[in-house]
PDB file of C-alpha atoms and ligand atoms in Angstrom:
ATOM      1  CA  MET A   1     103.858 162.230  49.797  1.00  0.00           C
ATOM      2  CA  ALA A   2     102.605 159.553  52.183  1.00  0.00           C
ATOM      3  CA  VAL A   3     104.796 157.828  54.772  1.00  0.00           C
ATOM      4  CA  ALA A   4     103.815 154.822  56.878  1.00  0.00           C
ATOM      5  CA  ALA A   5     105.722 153.501  59.868  1.00  0.00           C
ATOM      6  CA  ARG A   6     104.817 150.802  62.333  1.00  0.00           C
ATOM      7  CA  ARG A   7     105.586 152.663  65.555  1.00  0.00           C
ATOM      8  CA  ASP A   8     105.408 156.278  66.625  1.00  0.00           C
ATOM      9  CA  SER A   9     108.813 157.808  67.335  1.00  0.00           C
ATOM     10  CA  ASP A  10     110.533 161.169  67.706  1.00  0.00           C
ATOM     11  CA  GLU A  11     111.792 160.784  64.111  1.00  0.00           C
ATOM     12  CA  LEU A  12     108.251 160.229  62.826  1.00  0.00           C
ATOM     13  CA  ARG A  13     106.919 163.209  64.773  1.00  0.00           C
ATOM     14  CA  SER A  14     109.726 165.426  63.380  1.00  0.00           C
ATOM     15  CA  LEU A  15     108.968 164.188  59.869  1.00  0.00           C
ATOM     16  CA  ARG A  16     105.251 164.924  60.315  1.00  0.00           C
ATOM     17  CA  GLU A  17     106.091 168.457  61.441  1.00  0.00           C
ATOM     18  CA  ALA A  18     108.601 169.038  58.645  1.00  0.00           C
ATOM     19  CA  LEU A  19     106.251 167.788  55.904  1.00  0.00           C
ATOM     20  CA  GLY A  20     103.176 169.658  57.130  1.00  0.00           C
ATOM     21  CA  ASP A  21      99.487 169.073  56.353  1.00  0.00           C
ATOM     22  CA  GLN A  22      99.853 168.596  52.613  1.00  0.00           C
ATOM     23  CA  HIS A  23     101.478 165.221  53.188  1.00  0.00           C
ATOM     24  CA  ASP A  24     100.339 162.123  55.031  1.00  0.00           C
ATOM     25  CA  VAL A  25     102.372 160.511  57.825  1.00  0.00           C
ATOM     26  CA  ALA A  26     100.546 157.554  59.392  1.00  0.00           C
ATOM     27  CA  LEU A  27     101.040 154.469  61.532  1.00  0.00           C
ATOM     28  CA  CYS A  28     100.597 151.216  59.636  1.00  0.00           C
ATOM     29  CA  ASP A  29     102.159 147.763  59.770  1.00  0.00           C
ATOM     30  CA  VAL A  30     102.511 147.292  56.013  1.00  0.00           C
ATOM     31  CA  ALA A  31     103.054 143.535  56.450  1.00  0.00           C
ATOM     32  CA  ASP A  32      99.422 143.323  57.623  1.00  0.00           C
ATOM     33  CA  ASP A  33      97.539 143.057  54.283  1.00  0.00           C
ATOM     34  CA  GLU A  34      94.289 144.520  55.553  1.00  0.00           C
ATOM     35  CA  ALA A  35      95.952 147.412  57.386  1.00  0.00           C
ATOM     36  CA  ALA A  36      98.076 148.135  54.291  1.00  0.00           C
ATOM     37  CA  ARG A  37      94.961 148.167  52.093  1.00  0.00           C
ATOM     38  CA  ARG A  38      93.153 150.543  54.485  1.00  0.00           C
ATOM     39  CA  TRP A  39      96.194 152.846  54.615  1.00  0.00           C
ATOM     40  CA  LEU A  40      96.551 152.897  50.836  1.00  0.00           C
ATOM     41  CA  ASP A  41      92.829 153.544  50.319  1.00  0.00           C
ATOM     42  CA  SER A  42      92.934 156.516  52.686  1.00  0.00           C
ATOM     43  CA  VAL A  43      96.102 157.889  51.038  1.00  0.00           C
ATOM     44  CA  THR A  44      94.568 157.480  47.570  1.00  0.00           C
ATOM     45  CA  ALA A  45      91.368 159.257  48.668  1.00  0.00           C
ATOM     46  CA  ARG A  46      93.404 162.138  50.056  1.00  0.00           C
ATOM     47  CA  LEU A  47      96.333 162.488  47.621  1.00  0.00           C
ATOM     48  CA  GLY A  48      95.405 160.412  44.561  1.00  0.00           C
ATOM     49  CA  ALA A  49      96.809 157.081  43.356  1.00  0.00           C
ATOM     50  CA  PRO A  50     100.549 156.729  44.077  1.00  0.00           C
ATOM     51  CA  ASP A  51     103.099 157.418  41.321  1.00  0.00           C
ATOM     52  CA  ALA A  52     105.813 155.693  43.314  1.00  0.00           C
ATOM     53  CA  LEU A  53     106.246 153.079  46.015  1.00  0.00           C
ATOM     54  CA  VAL A  54     109.415 152.942  48.134  1.00  0.00           C
ATOM     55  CA  HIS A  55     109.518 150.055  50.611  1.00  0.00           C
ATOM     56  CA  ALA A  56     112.423 150.647  53.014  1.00  0.00           C
ATOM     57  CA  ALA A  57     111.361 148.486  55.962  1.00  0.00           C
ATOM     58  CA  GLY A  58     113.595 145.473  56.320  1.00  0.00           C
ATOM     59  CA  PRO A  59     113.919 144.225  59.903  1.00  0.00           C
ATOM     60  CA  PHE A  60     116.618 141.786  60.717  1.00  0.00           C
ATOM     61  CA  PHE A  61     117.184 138.909  63.133  1.00  0.00           C
ATOM     62  CA  ARG A  62     120.165 136.883  64.246  1.00  0.00           C
ATOM     63  CA  ALA A  63     120.008 133.304  65.485  1.00  0.00           C
ATOM     64  CA  ALA A  64     122.680 130.894  66.701  1.00  0.00           C
ATOM     65  CA  GLU A  65     121.885 128.470  63.873  1.00  0.00           C
ATOM     66  CA  SER A  66     120.097 128.911  60.566  1.00  0.00           C
ATOM     67  CA  THR A  67     117.132 126.735  61.681  1.00  0.00           C
ATOM     68  CA  ALA A  68     116.884 128.042  65.267  1.00  0.00           C
ATOM     69  CA  ASP A  69     113.924 130.418  65.036  1.00  0.00           C
ATOM     70  CA  LEU A  70     111.112 129.496  62.620  1.00  0.00           C
ATOM     71  CA  PRO A  71     108.665 132.193  63.870  1.00  0.00           C
ATOM     72  CA  ALA A  72     111.363 134.814  63.202  1.00  0.00           C
ATOM     73  CA  TRP A  73     111.796 133.438  59.652  1.00  0.00           C
ATOM     74  CA  ARG A  74     108.028 133.901  59.100  1.00  0.00           C
ATOM     75  CA  ARG A  75     108.081 137.438  60.459  1.00  0.00           C
ATOM     76  CA  VAL A  76     111.156 138.469  58.467  1.00  0.00           C
ATOM     77  CA  PHE A  77     109.623 137.159  55.232  1.00  0.00           C
ATOM     78  CA  ALA A  78     106.388 139.024  56.054  1.00  0.00           C
ATOM     79  CA  ASP A  79     108.200 142.332  56.655  1.00  0.00           C
ATOM     80  CA  ASN A  80     110.856 142.091  53.916  1.00  0.00           C
ATOM     81  CA  LEU A  81     109.041 140.245  51.121  1.00  0.00           C
ATOM     82  CA  PHE A  82     105.294 139.667  51.503  1.00  0.00           C
ATOM     83  CA  ALA A  83     104.634 143.322  52.385  1.00  0.00           C
ATOM     84  CA  VAL A  84     106.262 144.327  49.079  1.00  0.00           C
ATOM     85  CA  VAL A  85     104.334 141.725  47.073  1.00  0.00           C
ATOM     86  CA  GLY A  86     101.086 142.981  48.637  1.00  0.00           C
ATOM     87  CA  LEU A  87     101.777 146.704  48.211  1.00  0.00           C
ATOM     88  CA  ALA A  88     103.098 146.298  44.660  1.00  0.00           C
ATOM     89  CA  GLY A  89      99.973 144.339  43.752  1.00  0.00           C
ATOM     90  CA  MET A  90      97.859 147.227  45.054  1.00  0.00           C
ATOM     91  CA  VAL A  91      99.705 150.040  43.236  1.00  0.00           C
ATOM     92  CA  ALA A  92     101.207 148.605  40.023  1.00  0.00           C
ATOM     93  CA  PRO A  93      97.975 148.187  37.979  1.00  0.00           C
ATOM     94  CA  ALA A  94      97.118 151.913  38.306  1.00  0.00           C
ATOM     95  CA  MET A  95     100.725 152.891  37.473  1.00  0.00           C
ATOM     96  CA  ARG A  96     100.587 150.720  34.358  1.00  0.00           C
ATOM     97  CA  ALA A  97      97.237 152.227  33.366  1.00  0.00           C
ATOM     98  CA  ARG A  98      98.796 155.717  33.593  1.00  0.00           C
ATOM     99  CA  SER A  99     102.002 154.529  31.834  1.00  0.00           C
ATOM    100  CA  TRP A 100     104.137 155.961  34.645  1.00  0.00           C
ATOM    101  CA  GLY A 101     105.327 154.517  37.901  1.00  0.00           C
ATOM    102  CA  ARG A 102     108.311 153.753  40.097  1.00  0.00           C
ATOM    103  CA  VAL A 103     108.878 150.947  42.595  1.00  0.00           C
ATOM    104  CA  VAL A 104     112.033 150.890  44.740  1.00  0.00           C
ATOM    105  CA  VAL A 105     112.736 148.066  47.176  1.00  0.00           C
ATOM    106  CA  PHE A 106     115.654 147.501  49.554  1.00  0.00           C
ATOM    107  CA  GLY A 107     117.912 144.467  49.289  1.00  0.00           C
ATOM    108  CA  HIS A 108     121.294 143.797  50.851  1.00  0.00           C
ATOM    109  CA  ALA A 109     124.708 144.312  49.208  1.00  0.00           C
ATOM    110  CA  GLY A 110     126.221 140.927  48.475  1.00  0.00           C
ATOM    111  CA  VAL A 111     122.922 139.028  48.424  1.00  0.00           C
ATOM    112  CA  SER A 112     123.291 138.211  44.742  1.00  0.00           C
ATOM    113  CA  THR A 113     126.403 136.142  45.583  1.00  0.00           C
ATOM    114  CA  LEU A 114     124.123 133.760  47.532  1.00  0.00           C
ATOM    115  CA  ARG A 115     126.684 133.216  50.302  1.00  0.00           C
ATOM    116  CA  PRO A 116     124.562 133.695  53.442  1.00  0.00           C
ATOM    117  CA  PRO A 117     126.177 133.765  56.887  1.00  0.00           C
ATOM    118  CA  PRO A 118     124.171 131.052  58.764  1.00  0.00           C
ATOM    119  CA  THR A 119     123.367 133.393  61.682  1.00  0.00           C
ATOM    120  CA  ILE A 120     121.410 135.746  59.404  1.00  0.00           C
ATOM    121  CA  ALA A 121     120.113 133.103  56.965  1.00  0.00           C
ATOM    122  CA  GLY A 122     116.421 134.081  57.359  1.00  0.00           C
ATOM    123  CA  TRP A 123     116.898 137.763  56.575  1.00  0.00           C
ATOM    124  CA  TYR A 124     119.399 137.006  53.807  1.00  0.00           C
ATOM    125  CA  ALA A 125     116.995 134.508  52.189  1.00  0.00           C
ATOM    126  CA  ALA A 126     114.156 137.059  52.360  1.00  0.00           C
ATOM    127  CA  LYS A 127     116.371 139.661  50.636  1.00  0.00           C
ATOM    128  CA  ALA A 128     117.400 137.146  47.935  1.00  0.00           C
ATOM    129  CA  ALA A 129     113.734 136.324  47.312  1.00  0.00           C
ATOM    130  CA  LEU A 130     112.912 140.045  47.247  1.00  0.00           C
ATOM    131  CA  LEU A 131     115.527 140.636  44.539  1.00  0.00           C
ATOM    132  CA  ALA A 132     113.998 137.811  42.480  1.00  0.00           C
ATOM    133  CA  PHE A 133     110.529 139.302  42.978  1.00  0.00           C
ATOM    134  CA  ALA A 134     111.711 142.804  42.012  1.00  0.00           C
ATOM    135  CA  ARG A 135     113.157 141.448  38.752  1.00  0.00           C
ATOM    136  CA  ALA A 136     109.935 139.567  37.968  1.00  0.00           C
ATOM    137  CA  LEU A 137     107.874 142.709  38.640  1.00  0.00           C
ATOM    138  CA  ALA A 138     110.269 144.758  36.492  1.00  0.00           C
ATOM    139  CA  ALA A 139     109.895 142.293  33.603  1.00  0.00           C
ATOM    140  CA  GLU A 140     106.106 142.318  33.912  1.00  0.00           C
ATOM    141  CA  ASN A 141     105.982 146.111  33.782  1.00  0.00           C
ATOM    142  CA  ALA A 142     108.791 146.785  31.268  1.00  0.00           C
ATOM    143  CA  GLY A 143     107.536 148.821  28.333  1.00  0.00           C
ATOM    144  CA  HIS A 144     104.653 150.263  30.377  1.00  0.00           C
ATOM    145  CA  GLY A 145     106.511 153.257  31.861  1.00  0.00           C
ATOM    146  CA  VAL A 146     106.833 151.522  35.240  1.00  0.00           C
ATOM    147  CA  THR A 147     110.331 150.792  36.580  1.00  0.00           C
ATOM    148  CA  VAL A 148     111.211 148.487  39.474  1.00  0.00           C
ATOM    149  CA  ASN A 149     114.664 148.593  41.062  1.00  0.00           C
ATOM    150  CA  CYS A 150     116.424 147.204  44.107  1.00  0.00           C
ATOM    151  CA  VAL A 151     118.739 149.392  46.204  1.00  0.00           C
ATOM    152  CA  SER A 152     121.132 147.207  48.187  1.00  0.00           C
ATOM    153  CA  PRO A 153     122.880 148.935  51.113  1.00  0.00           C
ATOM    154  CA  GLY A 154     126.080 147.618  52.675  1.00  0.00           C
ATOM    155  CA  VAL A 155     126.817 149.120  56.101  1.00  0.00           C
ATOM    156  CA  ILE A 156     124.757 152.265  56.660  1.00  0.00           C
ATOM    157  CA  GLU A 157     124.542 154.236  59.919  1.00  0.00           C
ATOM    158  CA  THR A 158     120.798 154.063  60.694  1.00  0.00           C
ATOM    159  CA  GLY A 159     121.152 153.393  64.422  1.00  0.00           C
ATOM    160  CA  GLY A 160     119.213 150.120  64.418  1.00  0.00           C
ATOM    161  CA  MET A 161     122.089 147.822  65.341  1.00  0.00           C
ATOM    162  CA  ASP A 162     124.110 147.019  68.463  1.00  0.00           C
ATOM    163  CA  ALA A 163     126.873 149.681  68.492  1.00  0.00           C
ATOM    164  CA  ALA A 164     129.788 147.254  68.957  1.00  0.00           C
ATOM    165  CA  VAL A 165     128.588 144.954  66.136  1.00  0.00           C
ATOM    166  CA  PHE A 166     128.049 147.994  63.913  1.00  0.00           C
ATOM    167  CA  GLN A 167     131.580 149.315  64.589  1.00  0.00           C
ATOM    168  CA  ARG A 168     133.058 145.935  63.660  1.00  0.00           C
ATOM    169  CA  MET A 169     131.071 145.918  60.398  1.00  0.00           C
ATOM    170  CA  ALA A 170     131.968 149.541  59.552  1.00  0.00           C
ATOM    171  CA  ALA A 171     135.647 148.671  60.012  1.00  0.00           C
ATOM    172  CA  GLN A 172     135.270 146.122  57.187  1.00  0.00           C
ATOM    173  CA  VAL A 173     134.188 148.776  54.667  1.00  0.00           C
ATOM    174  CA  PRO A 174     137.184 149.786  52.522  1.00  0.00           C
ATOM    175  CA  GLY A 175     138.228 153.134  54.015  1.00  0.00           C
ATOM    176  CA  GLY A 176     136.687 152.084  57.351  1.00  0.00           C
ATOM    177  CA  VAL A 177     133.669 154.364  57.030  1.00  0.00           C
ATOM    178  CA  ALA A 178     129.985 153.352  57.083  1.00  0.00           C
ATOM    179  CA  GLY A 179     127.588 154.939  54.600  1.00  0.00           C
ATOM    180  CA  ARG A 180     125.097 157.657  55.563  1.00  0.00           C
ATOM    181  CA  PRO A 181     121.323 157.485  55.013  1.00  0.00           C
ATOM    182  CA  GLU A 182     121.774 160.492  52.676  1.00  0.00           C
ATOM    183  CA  ASP A 183     123.985 158.367  50.384  1.00  0.00           C
ATOM    184  CA  VAL A 184     121.110 155.945  49.951  1.00  0.00           C
ATOM    185  CA  ALA A 185     118.409 158.627  49.720  1.00  0.00           C
ATOM    186  CA  ALA A 186     120.224 160.346  46.829  1.00  0.00           C
ATOM    187  CA  LEU A 187     120.099 157.136  44.794  1.00  0.00           C
ATOM    188  CA  VAL A 188     116.423 156.567  45.607  1.00  0.00           C
ATOM    189  CA  ALA A 189     115.584 160.148  44.559  1.00  0.00           C
ATOM    190  CA  TRP A 190     117.325 159.566  41.225  1.00  0.00           C
ATOM    191  CA  LEU A 191     115.551 156.234  40.641  1.00  0.00           C
ATOM    192  CA  LEU A 192     112.232 158.033  41.181  1.00  0.00           C
ATOM    193  CA  SER A 193     113.103 160.744  38.642  1.00  0.00           C
ATOM    194  CA  GLU A 194     112.392 160.984  34.930  1.00  0.00           C
ATOM    195  CA  GLU A 195     116.144 160.666  34.262  1.00  0.00           C
ATOM    196  CA  ALA A 196     116.044 157.041  35.435  1.00  0.00           C
ATOM    197  CA  ALA A 197     113.217 156.044  33.066  1.00  0.00           C
ATOM    198  CA  HIS A 198     115.431 153.513  31.266  1.00  0.00           C
ATOM    199  CA  VAL A 199     116.730 151.806  34.422  1.00  0.00           C
ATOM    200  CA  THR A 200     114.635 148.839  35.487  1.00  0.00           C
ATOM    201  CA  GLY A 201     115.263 145.435  37.009  1.00  0.00           C
ATOM    202  CA  ALA A 202     118.581 146.715  38.386  1.00  0.00           C
ATOM    203  CA  GLU A 203     120.183 145.940  41.718  1.00  0.00           C
ATOM    204  CA  ILE A 204     122.358 148.914  42.719  1.00  0.00           C
ATOM    205  CA  THR A 205     124.587 148.590  45.758  1.00  0.00           C
ATOM    206  CA  VAL A 206     125.450 151.493  48.081  1.00  0.00           C
ATOM    207  CA  ALA A 207     128.258 149.857  50.005  1.00  0.00           C
ATOM    208  CA  GLY A 208     131.546 151.707  49.438  1.00  0.00           C
ATOM    209  CA  GLY A 209     133.059 148.475  48.092  1.00  0.00           C
ATOM    210  CA  TRP A 210     132.169 146.420  51.204  1.00  0.00           C
ATOM    211  CA  ASP A 211     130.622 143.728  48.993  1.00  0.00           C
ATOM    212  CA  LEU A 212     133.554 143.491  46.555  1.00  0.00           C
ATOM    213  CA  PRO A 213     136.411 140.973  46.634  1.00  0.00           C
ATOM    214  CA  ARG A 214     139.296 142.344  48.700  1.00  0.00           C
ATOM    215  CA  ALA A 215     142.296 143.730  46.812  1.00  0.00           C
ATOM    216  CA  SER A 216     144.472 141.386  48.897  1.00  0.00           C
ATOM    217  CA  TYR A 217     142.918 138.440  47.032  1.00  0.00           C
ATOM    218  CA  LYS A 218     144.731 139.542  43.857  1.00  0.00           C
ATOM    219  CA  SER A 219     147.610 137.309  42.834  1.00  0.00           C
ATOM    220  CA  GLY A 220     151.079 138.859  42.877  1.00  0.00           C
TER     221      GLY A 220
HETATM  222  N1  NAP B 301     121.177 149.890  57.610  1.00  0.00           N
HETATM  223  C1  NAP B 301     121.954 149.040  56.950  1.00  0.00           C
HETATM  224  O1  NAP B 301     123.175 149.026  57.109  1.00  0.00           O
HETATM  225  C2  NAP B 301     121.344 148.087  55.949  1.00  0.00           C
HETATM  226  C3  NAP B 301     122.152 147.083  55.371  1.00  0.00           C
HETATM  227  C4  NAP B 301     121.599 146.227  54.446  1.00  0.00           C
HETATM  228  C5  NAP B 301     120.269 146.351  54.091  1.00  0.00           C
HETATM  229  N2  NAP B 301     119.501 147.323  54.687  1.00  0.00           N
HETATM  230  C6  NAP B 301     118.086 147.423  54.288  1.00  0.00           C
HETATM  231  O2  NAP B 301     117.791 148.776  53.976  1.00  0.00           O
HETATM  232  C7  NAP B 301     116.467 149.119  54.416  1.00  0.00           C
HETATM  233  C8  NAP B 301     116.502 150.331  55.335  1.00  0.00           C
HETATM  234  O3  NAP B 301     117.384 150.068  56.433  1.00  0.00           O
HETATM  235  P1  NAP B 301     117.042 150.443  57.939  1.00  0.00           P
HETATM  236  O4  NAP B 301     118.260 150.106  58.719  1.00  0.00           O
HETATM  237  O5  NAP B 301     116.515 151.845  58.007  1.00  0.00           O
HETATM  238  O6  NAP B 301     115.830 149.370  58.148  1.00  0.00           O
HETATM  239  P2  NAP B 301     114.803 148.975  59.298  1.00  0.00           P
HETATM  240  O7  NAP B 301     115.545 148.736  60.558  1.00  0.00           O
HETATM  241  O8  NAP B 301     113.971 147.875  58.788  1.00  0.00           O
HETATM  242  O9  NAP B 301     113.925 150.263  59.565  1.00  0.00           O
HETATM  243  C9  NAP B 301     113.202 150.995  58.642  1.00  0.00           C
HETATM  244  C10 NAP B 301     111.900 151.460  59.233  1.00  0.00           C
HETATM  245  O10 NAP B 301     110.889 150.518  58.830  1.00  0.00           O
HETATM  246  C11 NAP B 301     109.978 150.317  59.894  1.00  0.00           C
HETATM  247  N3  NAP B 301     109.281 149.038  59.728  1.00  0.00           N
HETATM  248  C12 NAP B 301     109.764 147.783  59.892  1.00  0.00           C
HETATM  249  N4  NAP B 301     108.816 146.871  59.591  1.00  0.00           N
HETATM  250  C13 NAP B 301     107.706 147.570  59.256  1.00  0.00           C
HETATM  251  C14 NAP B 301     106.395 147.203  58.855  1.00  0.00           C
HETATM  252  N5  NAP B 301     106.012 145.920  58.734  1.00  0.00           N
HETATM  253  N6  NAP B 301     105.498 148.205  58.570  1.00  0.00           N
HETATM  254  C15 NAP B 301     105.855 149.503  58.668  1.00  0.00           C
HETATM  255  N7  NAP B 301     107.085 149.915  59.052  1.00  0.00           N
HETATM  256  C16 NAP B 301     108.001 148.955  59.334  1.00  0.00           C
HETATM  257  C17 NAP B 301     110.888 150.382  61.110  1.00  0.00           C
HETATM  258  O11 NAP B 301     110.106 150.636  62.232  1.00  0.00           O
HETATM  259  P3  NAP B 301     110.116 149.725  63.574  1.00  0.00           P
HETATM  260  O12 NAP B 301     110.874 150.547  64.537  1.00  0.00           O
HETATM  261  O13 NAP B 301     108.679 149.605  63.896  1.00  0.00           O
HETATM  262  O14 NAP B 301     110.746 148.385  63.268  1.00  0.00           O
HETATM  263  C18 NAP B 301     111.835 151.535  60.758  1.00  0.00           C
HETATM  264  O15 NAP B 301     111.246 152.768  61.097  1.00  0.00           O
HETATM  265  C19 NAP B 301     115.908 147.841  55.038  1.00  0.00           C
HETATM  266  O16 NAP B 301     115.190 147.111  54.081  1.00  0.00           O
HETATM  267  C20 NAP B 301     117.155 147.059  55.441  1.00  0.00           C
HETATM  268  O17 NAP B 301     116.939 145.643  55.499  1.00  0.00           O
HETATM  269  C21 NAP B 301     120.011 148.178  55.594  1.00  0.00           C
END
């Protein structure tokens, strides 16, 4: 297995220790095309061409108005969408040639409703575009043993958000409990398995019902 992250951290160091020398844990900004290519070449030389690509990086920004921060829009599209287009372009041809491959990308639960809160319009738009791209890539590779799926989390405790904002969001999940990273990882592991060979072009939410219409909307 090969893991790339943009910044060194205690989590990355623990992961490197836990995985040991047989795996590759490196620093790489995967939204930088040339750096991503260099990283992938070195991984391929060491471990062979990848069977699977999981892109889980999806940084976020908030702005007072949807048009307030154009540079942040560019960055969020680079991290959430263009990095995936670039990496998929590098790995999919070899997967197709071997008639086996898996691509998993990360969307956002509720994005398919296309009802973006204006304060997160840039990130939401990048996730909507990513879902469209994932479906196009799935269609292109269908019948070649290569599946492409989108995992869409709702409110998951990954520690990246302001604690008060996160608590308010978790309270909106039916049952009042945020999801755990393990809930998402279990789905990703299944999508990478042989059992999921017939699942492609799917968006699967892990949101505990957060993205569903509220029961109180029912008439009567
Ligand atoms: N957590 C949630 O509740 C939630 C909800 C909806 C959707 N999602 C989506 O689910 C995915 C995982 O969530 P998360 O909260 O763990 O996401 P995240 O905050 O984007 O973090 C994932 C990791 O990706 C790294 N990263 C970001 N940009 C990178 C780049 N260009 N190259 C290499 N590494 C990069 C981050 O490192 P840095 O520290 O360097 O940024 C971080 O270690 C994301 O796509 C996110 O948008 C999450």
